[in-house]
CSV table of C-alpha atoms and ligand atoms in Angstrom, one decimal:
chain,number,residue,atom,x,y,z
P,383,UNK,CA,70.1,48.1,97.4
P,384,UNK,CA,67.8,49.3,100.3
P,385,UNK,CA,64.1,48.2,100.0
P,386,UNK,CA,61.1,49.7,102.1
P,387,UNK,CA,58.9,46.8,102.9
P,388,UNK,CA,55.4,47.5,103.8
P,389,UNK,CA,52.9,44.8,105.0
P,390,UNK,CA,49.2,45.3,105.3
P,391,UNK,CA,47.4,41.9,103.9
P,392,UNK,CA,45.5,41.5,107.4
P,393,UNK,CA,45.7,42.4,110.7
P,394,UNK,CA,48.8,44.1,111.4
P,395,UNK,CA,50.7,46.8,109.7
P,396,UNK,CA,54.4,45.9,109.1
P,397,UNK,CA,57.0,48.3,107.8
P,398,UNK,CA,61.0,48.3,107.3
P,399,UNK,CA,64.0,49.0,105.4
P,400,UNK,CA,66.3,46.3,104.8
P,401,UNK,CA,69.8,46.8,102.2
P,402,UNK,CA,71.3,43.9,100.1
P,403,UNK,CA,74.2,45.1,102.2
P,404,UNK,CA,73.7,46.2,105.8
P,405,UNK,CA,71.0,43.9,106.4
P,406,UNK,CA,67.7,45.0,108.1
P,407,UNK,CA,68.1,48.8,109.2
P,408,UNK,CA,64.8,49.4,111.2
P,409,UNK,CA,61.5,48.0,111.5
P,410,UNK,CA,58.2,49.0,113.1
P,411,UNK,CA,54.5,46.3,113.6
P,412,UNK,CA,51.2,47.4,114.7
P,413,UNK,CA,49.0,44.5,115.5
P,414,UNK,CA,45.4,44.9,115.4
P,415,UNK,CA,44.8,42.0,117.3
P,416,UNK,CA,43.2,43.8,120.4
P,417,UNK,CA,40.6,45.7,118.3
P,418,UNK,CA,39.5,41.8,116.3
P,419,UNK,CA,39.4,40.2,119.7
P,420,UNK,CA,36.0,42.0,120.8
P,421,UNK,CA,34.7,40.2,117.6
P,422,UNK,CA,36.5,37.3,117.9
P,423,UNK,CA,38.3,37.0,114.7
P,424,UNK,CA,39.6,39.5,111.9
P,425,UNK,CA,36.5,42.2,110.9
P,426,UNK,CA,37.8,43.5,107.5
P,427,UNK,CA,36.7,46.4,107.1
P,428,UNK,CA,37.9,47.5,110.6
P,429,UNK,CA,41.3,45.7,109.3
P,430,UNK,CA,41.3,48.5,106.1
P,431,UNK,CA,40.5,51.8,108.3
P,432,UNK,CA,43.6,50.4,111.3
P,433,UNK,CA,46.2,50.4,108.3
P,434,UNK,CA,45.2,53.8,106.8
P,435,UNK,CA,45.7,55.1,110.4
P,436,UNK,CA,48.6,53.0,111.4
P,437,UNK,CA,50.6,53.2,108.2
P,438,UNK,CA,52.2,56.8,107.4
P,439,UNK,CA,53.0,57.0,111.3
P,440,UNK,CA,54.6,53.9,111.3
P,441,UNK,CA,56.6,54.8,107.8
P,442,UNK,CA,58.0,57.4,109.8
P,443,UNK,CA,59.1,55.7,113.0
P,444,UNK,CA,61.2,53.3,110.7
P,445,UNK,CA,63.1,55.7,108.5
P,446,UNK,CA,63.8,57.6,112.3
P,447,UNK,CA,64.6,53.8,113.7
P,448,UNK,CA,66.8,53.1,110.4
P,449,UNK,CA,68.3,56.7,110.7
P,450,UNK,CA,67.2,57.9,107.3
P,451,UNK,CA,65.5,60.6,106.3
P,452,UNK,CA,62.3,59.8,104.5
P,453,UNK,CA,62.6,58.6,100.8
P,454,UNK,CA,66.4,57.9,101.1
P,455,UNK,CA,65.3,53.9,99.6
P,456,UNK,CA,66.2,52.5,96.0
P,457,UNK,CA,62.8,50.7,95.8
P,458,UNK,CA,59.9,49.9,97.6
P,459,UNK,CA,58.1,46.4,98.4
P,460,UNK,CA,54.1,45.9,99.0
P,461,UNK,CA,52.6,43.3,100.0
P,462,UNK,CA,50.0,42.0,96.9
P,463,UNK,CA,48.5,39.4,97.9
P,464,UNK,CA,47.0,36.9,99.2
P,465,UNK,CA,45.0,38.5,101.4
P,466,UNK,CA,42.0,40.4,102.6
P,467,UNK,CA,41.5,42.9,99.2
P,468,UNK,CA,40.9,46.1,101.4
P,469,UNK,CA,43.7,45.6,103.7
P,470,UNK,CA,45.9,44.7,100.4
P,471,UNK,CA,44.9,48.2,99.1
P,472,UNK,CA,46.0,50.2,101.5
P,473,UNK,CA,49.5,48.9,101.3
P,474,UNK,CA,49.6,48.6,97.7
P,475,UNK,CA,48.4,52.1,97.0
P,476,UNK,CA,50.6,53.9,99.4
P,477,UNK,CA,53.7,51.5,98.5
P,478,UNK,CA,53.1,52.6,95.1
P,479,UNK,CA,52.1,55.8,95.0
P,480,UNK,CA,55.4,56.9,97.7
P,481,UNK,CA,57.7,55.0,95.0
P,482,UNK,CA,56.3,56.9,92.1
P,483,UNK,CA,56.6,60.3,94.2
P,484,UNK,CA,60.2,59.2,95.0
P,485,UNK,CA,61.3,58.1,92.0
P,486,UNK,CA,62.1,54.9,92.1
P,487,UNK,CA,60.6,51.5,91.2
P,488,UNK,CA,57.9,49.0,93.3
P,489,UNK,CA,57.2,45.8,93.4
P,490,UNK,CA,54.4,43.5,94.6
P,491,UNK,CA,54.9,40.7,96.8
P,492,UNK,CA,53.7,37.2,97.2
P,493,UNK,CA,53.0,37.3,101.1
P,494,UNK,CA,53.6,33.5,101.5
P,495,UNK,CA,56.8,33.7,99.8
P,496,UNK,CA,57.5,36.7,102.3
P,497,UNK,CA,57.0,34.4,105.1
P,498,UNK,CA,58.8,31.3,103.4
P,499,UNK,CA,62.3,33.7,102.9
P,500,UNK,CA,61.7,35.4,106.5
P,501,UNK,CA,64.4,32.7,108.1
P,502,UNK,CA,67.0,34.5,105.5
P,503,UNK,CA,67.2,37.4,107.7
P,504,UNK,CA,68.7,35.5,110.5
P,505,UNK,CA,72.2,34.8,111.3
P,506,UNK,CA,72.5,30.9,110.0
P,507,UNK,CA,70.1,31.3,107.0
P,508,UNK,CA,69.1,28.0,104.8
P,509,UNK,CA,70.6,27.3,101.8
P,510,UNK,CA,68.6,26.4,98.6
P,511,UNK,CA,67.3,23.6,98.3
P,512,UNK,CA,64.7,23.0,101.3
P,513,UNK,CA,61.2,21.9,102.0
P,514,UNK,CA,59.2,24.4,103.5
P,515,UNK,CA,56.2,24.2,105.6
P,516,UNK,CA,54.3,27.5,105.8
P,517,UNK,CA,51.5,27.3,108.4
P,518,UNK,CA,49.6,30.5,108.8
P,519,UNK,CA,46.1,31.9,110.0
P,520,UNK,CA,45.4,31.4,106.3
P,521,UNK,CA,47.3,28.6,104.8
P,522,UNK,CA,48.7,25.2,105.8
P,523,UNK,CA,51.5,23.7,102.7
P,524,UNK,CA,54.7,21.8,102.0
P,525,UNK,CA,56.6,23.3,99.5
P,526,UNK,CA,59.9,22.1,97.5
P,527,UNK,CA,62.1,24.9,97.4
P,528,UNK,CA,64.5,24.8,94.6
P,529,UNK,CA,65.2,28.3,94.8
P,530,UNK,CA,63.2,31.9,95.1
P,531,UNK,CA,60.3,31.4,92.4
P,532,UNK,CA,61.0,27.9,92.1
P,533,UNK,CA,58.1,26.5,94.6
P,534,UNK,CA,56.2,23.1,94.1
P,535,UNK,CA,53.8,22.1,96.2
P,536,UNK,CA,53.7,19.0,98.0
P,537,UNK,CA,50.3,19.2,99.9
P,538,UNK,CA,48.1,21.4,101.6
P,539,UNK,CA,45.5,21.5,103.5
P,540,UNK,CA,41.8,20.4,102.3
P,541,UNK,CA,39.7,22.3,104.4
P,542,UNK,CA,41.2,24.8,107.4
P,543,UNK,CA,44.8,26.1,107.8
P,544,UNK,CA,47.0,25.0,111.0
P,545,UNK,CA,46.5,28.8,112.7
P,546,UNK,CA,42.6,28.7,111.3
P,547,UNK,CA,42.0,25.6,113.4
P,548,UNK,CA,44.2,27.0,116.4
P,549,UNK,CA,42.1,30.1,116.8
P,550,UNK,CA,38.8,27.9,116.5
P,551,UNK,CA,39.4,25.7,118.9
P,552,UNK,CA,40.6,28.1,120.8
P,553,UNK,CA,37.0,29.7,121.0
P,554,UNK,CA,35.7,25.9,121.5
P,555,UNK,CA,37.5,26.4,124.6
P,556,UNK,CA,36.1,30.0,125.3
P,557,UNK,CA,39.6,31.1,125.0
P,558,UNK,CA,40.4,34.9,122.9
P,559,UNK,CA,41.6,35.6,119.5
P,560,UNK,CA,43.9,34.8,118.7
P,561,UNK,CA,44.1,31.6,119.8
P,562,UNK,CA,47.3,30.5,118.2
P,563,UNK,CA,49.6,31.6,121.3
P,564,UNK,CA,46.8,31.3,124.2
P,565,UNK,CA,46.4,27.1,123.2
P,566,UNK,CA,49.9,27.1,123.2
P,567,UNK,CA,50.3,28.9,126.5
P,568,UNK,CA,47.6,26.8,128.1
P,569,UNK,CA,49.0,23.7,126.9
P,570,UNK,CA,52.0,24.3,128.6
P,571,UNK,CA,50.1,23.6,131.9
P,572,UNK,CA,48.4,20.7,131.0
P,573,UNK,CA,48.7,17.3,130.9
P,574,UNK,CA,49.1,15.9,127.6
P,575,UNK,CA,48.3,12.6,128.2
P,576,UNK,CA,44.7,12.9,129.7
P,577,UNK,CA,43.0,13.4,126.0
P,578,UNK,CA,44.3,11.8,122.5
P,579,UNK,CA,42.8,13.1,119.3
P,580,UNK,CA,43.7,11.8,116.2
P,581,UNK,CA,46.5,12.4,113.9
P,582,UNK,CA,44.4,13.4,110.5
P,583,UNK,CA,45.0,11.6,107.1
P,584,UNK,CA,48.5,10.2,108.7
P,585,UNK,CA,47.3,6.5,108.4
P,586,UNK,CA,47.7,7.0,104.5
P,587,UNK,CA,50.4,8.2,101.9
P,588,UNK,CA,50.5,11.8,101.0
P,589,UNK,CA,51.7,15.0,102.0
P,590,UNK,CA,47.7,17.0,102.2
P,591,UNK,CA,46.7,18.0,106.1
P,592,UNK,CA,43.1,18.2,107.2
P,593,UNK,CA,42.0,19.8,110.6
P,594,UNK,CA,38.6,19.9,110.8
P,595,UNK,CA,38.2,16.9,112.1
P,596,UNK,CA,40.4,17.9,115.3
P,597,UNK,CA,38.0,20.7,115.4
P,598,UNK,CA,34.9,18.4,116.0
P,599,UNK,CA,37.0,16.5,118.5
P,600,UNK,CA,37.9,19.8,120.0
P,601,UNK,CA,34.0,20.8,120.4
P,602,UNK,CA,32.9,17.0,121.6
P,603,UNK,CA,35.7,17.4,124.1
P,604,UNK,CA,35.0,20.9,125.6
P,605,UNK,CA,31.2,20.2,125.5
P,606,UNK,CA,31.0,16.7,127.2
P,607,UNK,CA,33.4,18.8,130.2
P,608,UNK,CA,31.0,21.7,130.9
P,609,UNK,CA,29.3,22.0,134.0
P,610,UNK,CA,25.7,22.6,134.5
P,611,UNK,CA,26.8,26.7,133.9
P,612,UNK,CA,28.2,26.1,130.9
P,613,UNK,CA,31.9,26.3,132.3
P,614,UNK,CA,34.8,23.9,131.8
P,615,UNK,CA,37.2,24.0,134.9
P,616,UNK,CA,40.5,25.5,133.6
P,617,UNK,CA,43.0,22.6,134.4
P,618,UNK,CA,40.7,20.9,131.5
P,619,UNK,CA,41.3,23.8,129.1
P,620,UNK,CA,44.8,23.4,129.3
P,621,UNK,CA,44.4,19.5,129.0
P,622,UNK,CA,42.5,19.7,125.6
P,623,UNK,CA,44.4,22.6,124.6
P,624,UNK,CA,47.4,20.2,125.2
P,625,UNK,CA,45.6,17.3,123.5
P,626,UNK,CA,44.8,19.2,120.5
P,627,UNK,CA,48.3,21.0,120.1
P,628,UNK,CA,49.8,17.8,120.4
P,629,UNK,CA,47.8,16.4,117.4
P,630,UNK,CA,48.9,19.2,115.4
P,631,UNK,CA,52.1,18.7,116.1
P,632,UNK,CA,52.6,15.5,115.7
P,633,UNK,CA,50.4,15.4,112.4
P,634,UNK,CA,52.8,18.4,110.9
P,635,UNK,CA,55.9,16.2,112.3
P,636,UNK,CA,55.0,13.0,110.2
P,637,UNK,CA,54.7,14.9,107.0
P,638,UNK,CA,57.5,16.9,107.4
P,639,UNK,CA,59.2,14.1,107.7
P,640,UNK,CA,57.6,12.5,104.1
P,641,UNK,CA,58.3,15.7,102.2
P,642,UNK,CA,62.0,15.4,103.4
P,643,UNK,CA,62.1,11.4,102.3
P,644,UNK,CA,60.4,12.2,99.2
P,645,UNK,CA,62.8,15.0,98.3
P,646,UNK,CA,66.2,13.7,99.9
P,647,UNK,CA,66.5,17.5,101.4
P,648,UNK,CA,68.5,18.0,104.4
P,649,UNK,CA,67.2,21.6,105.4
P,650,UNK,CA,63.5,22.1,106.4
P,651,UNK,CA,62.4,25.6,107.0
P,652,UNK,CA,59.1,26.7,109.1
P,653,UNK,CA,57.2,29.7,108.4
P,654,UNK,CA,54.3,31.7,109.2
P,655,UNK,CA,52.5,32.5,112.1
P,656,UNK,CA,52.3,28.9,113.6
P,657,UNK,CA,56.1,28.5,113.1
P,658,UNK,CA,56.3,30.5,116.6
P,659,UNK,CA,55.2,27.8,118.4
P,660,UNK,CA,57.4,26.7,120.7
P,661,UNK,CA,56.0,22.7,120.9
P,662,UNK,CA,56.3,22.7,117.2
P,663,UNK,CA,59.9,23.4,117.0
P,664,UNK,CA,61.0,21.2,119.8
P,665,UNK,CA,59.1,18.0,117.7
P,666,UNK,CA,60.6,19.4,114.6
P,667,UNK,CA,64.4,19.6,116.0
P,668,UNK,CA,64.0,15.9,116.7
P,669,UNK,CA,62.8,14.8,113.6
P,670,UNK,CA,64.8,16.4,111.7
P,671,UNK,CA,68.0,14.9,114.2
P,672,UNK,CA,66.5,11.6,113.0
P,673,UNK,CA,67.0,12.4,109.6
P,674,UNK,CA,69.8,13.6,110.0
P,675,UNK,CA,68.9,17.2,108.4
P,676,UNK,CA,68.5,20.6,110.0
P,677,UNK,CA,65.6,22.8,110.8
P,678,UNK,CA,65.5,26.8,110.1
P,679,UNK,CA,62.9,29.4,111.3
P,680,UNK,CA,62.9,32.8,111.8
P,681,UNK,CA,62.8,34.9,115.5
P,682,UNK,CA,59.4,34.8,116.4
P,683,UNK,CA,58.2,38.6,115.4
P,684,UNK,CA,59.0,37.6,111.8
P,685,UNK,CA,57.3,34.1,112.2
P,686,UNK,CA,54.0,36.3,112.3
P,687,UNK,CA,53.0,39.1,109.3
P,688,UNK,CA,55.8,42.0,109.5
P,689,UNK,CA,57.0,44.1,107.0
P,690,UNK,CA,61.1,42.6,107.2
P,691,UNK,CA,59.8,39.3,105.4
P,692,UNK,CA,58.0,41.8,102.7
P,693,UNK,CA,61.4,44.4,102.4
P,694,UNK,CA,63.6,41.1,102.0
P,695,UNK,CA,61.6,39.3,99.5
P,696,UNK,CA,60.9,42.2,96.9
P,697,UNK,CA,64.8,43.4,97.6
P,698,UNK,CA,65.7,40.0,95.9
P,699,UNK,CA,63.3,39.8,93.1
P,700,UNK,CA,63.9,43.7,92.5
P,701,UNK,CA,68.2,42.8,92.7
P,702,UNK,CA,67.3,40.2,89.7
P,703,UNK,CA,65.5,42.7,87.7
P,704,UNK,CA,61.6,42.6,88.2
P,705,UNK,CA,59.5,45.5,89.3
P,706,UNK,CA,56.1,46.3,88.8
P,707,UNK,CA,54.3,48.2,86.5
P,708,UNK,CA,52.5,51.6,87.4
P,709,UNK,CA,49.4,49.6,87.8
P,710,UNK,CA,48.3,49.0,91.6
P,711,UNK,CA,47.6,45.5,91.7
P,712,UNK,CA,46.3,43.2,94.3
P,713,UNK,CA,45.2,39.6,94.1
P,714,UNK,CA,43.2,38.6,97.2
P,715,UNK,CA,44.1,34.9,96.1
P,716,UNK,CA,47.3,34.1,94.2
P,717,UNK,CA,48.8,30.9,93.8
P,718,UNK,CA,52.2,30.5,95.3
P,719,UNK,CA,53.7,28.0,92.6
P,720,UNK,CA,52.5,30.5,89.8
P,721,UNK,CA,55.2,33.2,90.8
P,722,UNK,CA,58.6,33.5,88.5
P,723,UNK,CA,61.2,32.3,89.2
P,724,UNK,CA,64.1,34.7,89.3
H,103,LIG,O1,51.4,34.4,109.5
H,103,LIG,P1,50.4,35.0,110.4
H,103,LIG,O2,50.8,36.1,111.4
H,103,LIG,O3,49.2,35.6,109.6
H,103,LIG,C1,48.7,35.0,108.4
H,103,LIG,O4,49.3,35.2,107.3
H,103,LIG,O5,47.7,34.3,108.6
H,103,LIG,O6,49.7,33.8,111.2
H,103,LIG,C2,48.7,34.1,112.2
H,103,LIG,C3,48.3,32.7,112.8
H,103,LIG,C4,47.1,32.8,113.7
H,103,LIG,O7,46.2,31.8,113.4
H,103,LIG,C5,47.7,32.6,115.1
H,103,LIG,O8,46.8,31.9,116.0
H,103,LIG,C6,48.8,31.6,114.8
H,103,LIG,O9,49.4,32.1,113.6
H,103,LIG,N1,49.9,31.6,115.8
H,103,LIG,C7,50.2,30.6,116.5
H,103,LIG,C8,51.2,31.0,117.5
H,103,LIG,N2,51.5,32.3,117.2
H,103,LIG,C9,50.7,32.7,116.2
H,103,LIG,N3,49.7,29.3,116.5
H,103,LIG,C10,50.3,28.4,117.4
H,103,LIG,N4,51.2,28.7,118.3
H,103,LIG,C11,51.7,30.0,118.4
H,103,LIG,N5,52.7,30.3,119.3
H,104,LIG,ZN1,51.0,35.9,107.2
């Protein structure tokens, strides 16, 4: 079965084609990013007007990429939610309406379960079961993966997600947006040593994450370091941004390392847009050594939103018999352990 996959739930338009059988056959990502970093974060509106722009050309440059002349899919995948709903539209009502002009059936797609099945499409995928983590700009959980649809959750986080609290303390350290891969890039110069900041709600049992409180650290930190301008020298930047990735790290590493116990799993897989980082998977492959289990991510372009993770997810729920109805729905807030399992 070949799937059209089309992603829109945010900031960057993701489209592709992937078959049951050949695997992916093109793909083609605009990010918005450059546009959102004047504001310093995600304007929606803005977000809604980039994807009906960026969308039809992009659904072209994929069937050219995939060598396919436009239309020649059995289905086609939208992204439904979560998200922001305006962004979500766009998506939904082209996905829909192309599928209905085409003939052939749609379905909506959980976006976090895109992201949690995006390591399939590599070359040594996980097998069922695994605990996920799925850290995002939006969402920070441990989930027990029994199989596609079958999704517990083990904890989350009670205030701001992982990538959230990346691209705030990013701006805490007058760094762009977003901040996600500039902390991580600064870090890499700094010493890691000079600043610790606390390893939240570790000193308890439990599998929930909390980051404001590295936040505040973040802001003491940067503030007590500016000079009489206002400035903070940059080998200091890259020592809190080193300080504070660190935390994160470490605090994802230690309940990882819980949800695995408390399952008796031996595959952990990392998704979402804070999957990418580079520190993360390095403290990650060790723990997981330890444990003697083995950890599973995807490349880093389908770590962050792209329409591959979309294609594959609704090409398996469509191959076990669901589609959607004519209806265009989107659910800017959907529970992940509320989908069916197929
Ligand atoms: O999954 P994603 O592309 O979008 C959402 O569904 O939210 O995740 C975006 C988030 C942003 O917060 C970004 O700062 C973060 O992922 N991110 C990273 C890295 N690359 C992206 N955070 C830490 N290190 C990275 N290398
Ligand atoms: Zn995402």
């Amino acid at each position: 079965m070949r799937v059209l996959g089309i992603e829109t739930s945010c900031d960057e338009t993701g489209v592709a084609i992937y078959d049951s059988e050949q695997g992916l056959l093109g793909d083609a990502l605009y990010s918005q990013v450059k546009m959102h970093a004047e504001y310093g974060g995600v304007v929606p509106e803005l977000a809604s007007r980039d994807h009906v722009r960026k969308l039809l050309p992009l659904l072209d440059e994929t069937f050219a990429k995939a060598g396919l002349a436009r239309g020649e899919v059995d289905a086609v995948a939208y992204t439904s939610g979560p998200g922001l709903i305006g962004a979500l539209m766009v998506g939904a009502s082209t996905g829909r309406a192309l599928a209905l002009a085409w003939g052939v059936p749609a379905i909506g797609v959980h976006h976090m379960e895109g992201h949690l099945l995006a390591p399939m499409l590599e070359e040594n995928p996980p097998a069922f079961p695994f605990v996920a983590l799925l850290v995002s700009g939006g969402h920070t959980q441990l989930v027990k993966v029994e199989g596609i649809g079958r999704y517990e959750l083990l904890g989350e986080s009670l205030d701001d997600a992982a990538g959230e609290a990346f691209d705030k303390a990013a701006k805490m350290l007058d760094l762009d947006y977003p901040g996600g891969p500039l902390i991580a890039k600064h870090a890499e110069q700094g010493d890691r040593s000079r600043f610790r900041f606390p390893r939240p709600m570790t000193d308890r049992p439990g599998m929930d994450f909390s980051f404001s409180g590295l936040k505040t650290f973040t802001l003491n930190t940067s503030n007590d370091h500016r000079d009489a301008e206002g400035k903070i020298d940059s080998q200091t930047i890259c020592d809190i941004a080193a300080a504070f990735e660190e935390a994160v790290v470490d605090t994802l590493a230690i309940k990882c390392r819980r949800a695995l116990q408390h399952t008796g799993y031996k595959h952990l897989v990392i998704a979402g847009g804070v999957s990418a980082n580079r520190r993360l998977r390095e403290r990650l492959e060790l723990m997981v050594n330890k444990e003697r289990a083995e950890l599973f991510y995807a490349r880093p372009e389908f770590c962050t939103d792209n329409g591959a993770m979309i294609a594959y997810a609704g090409c398996q729920r469509l191959l076990a018999g669901q589609q959607s109805d004519l209806a265009i729905v989107t659910k800017p807030r959907w529970p992940l352990d509320t989908l069916d399992a197929i």
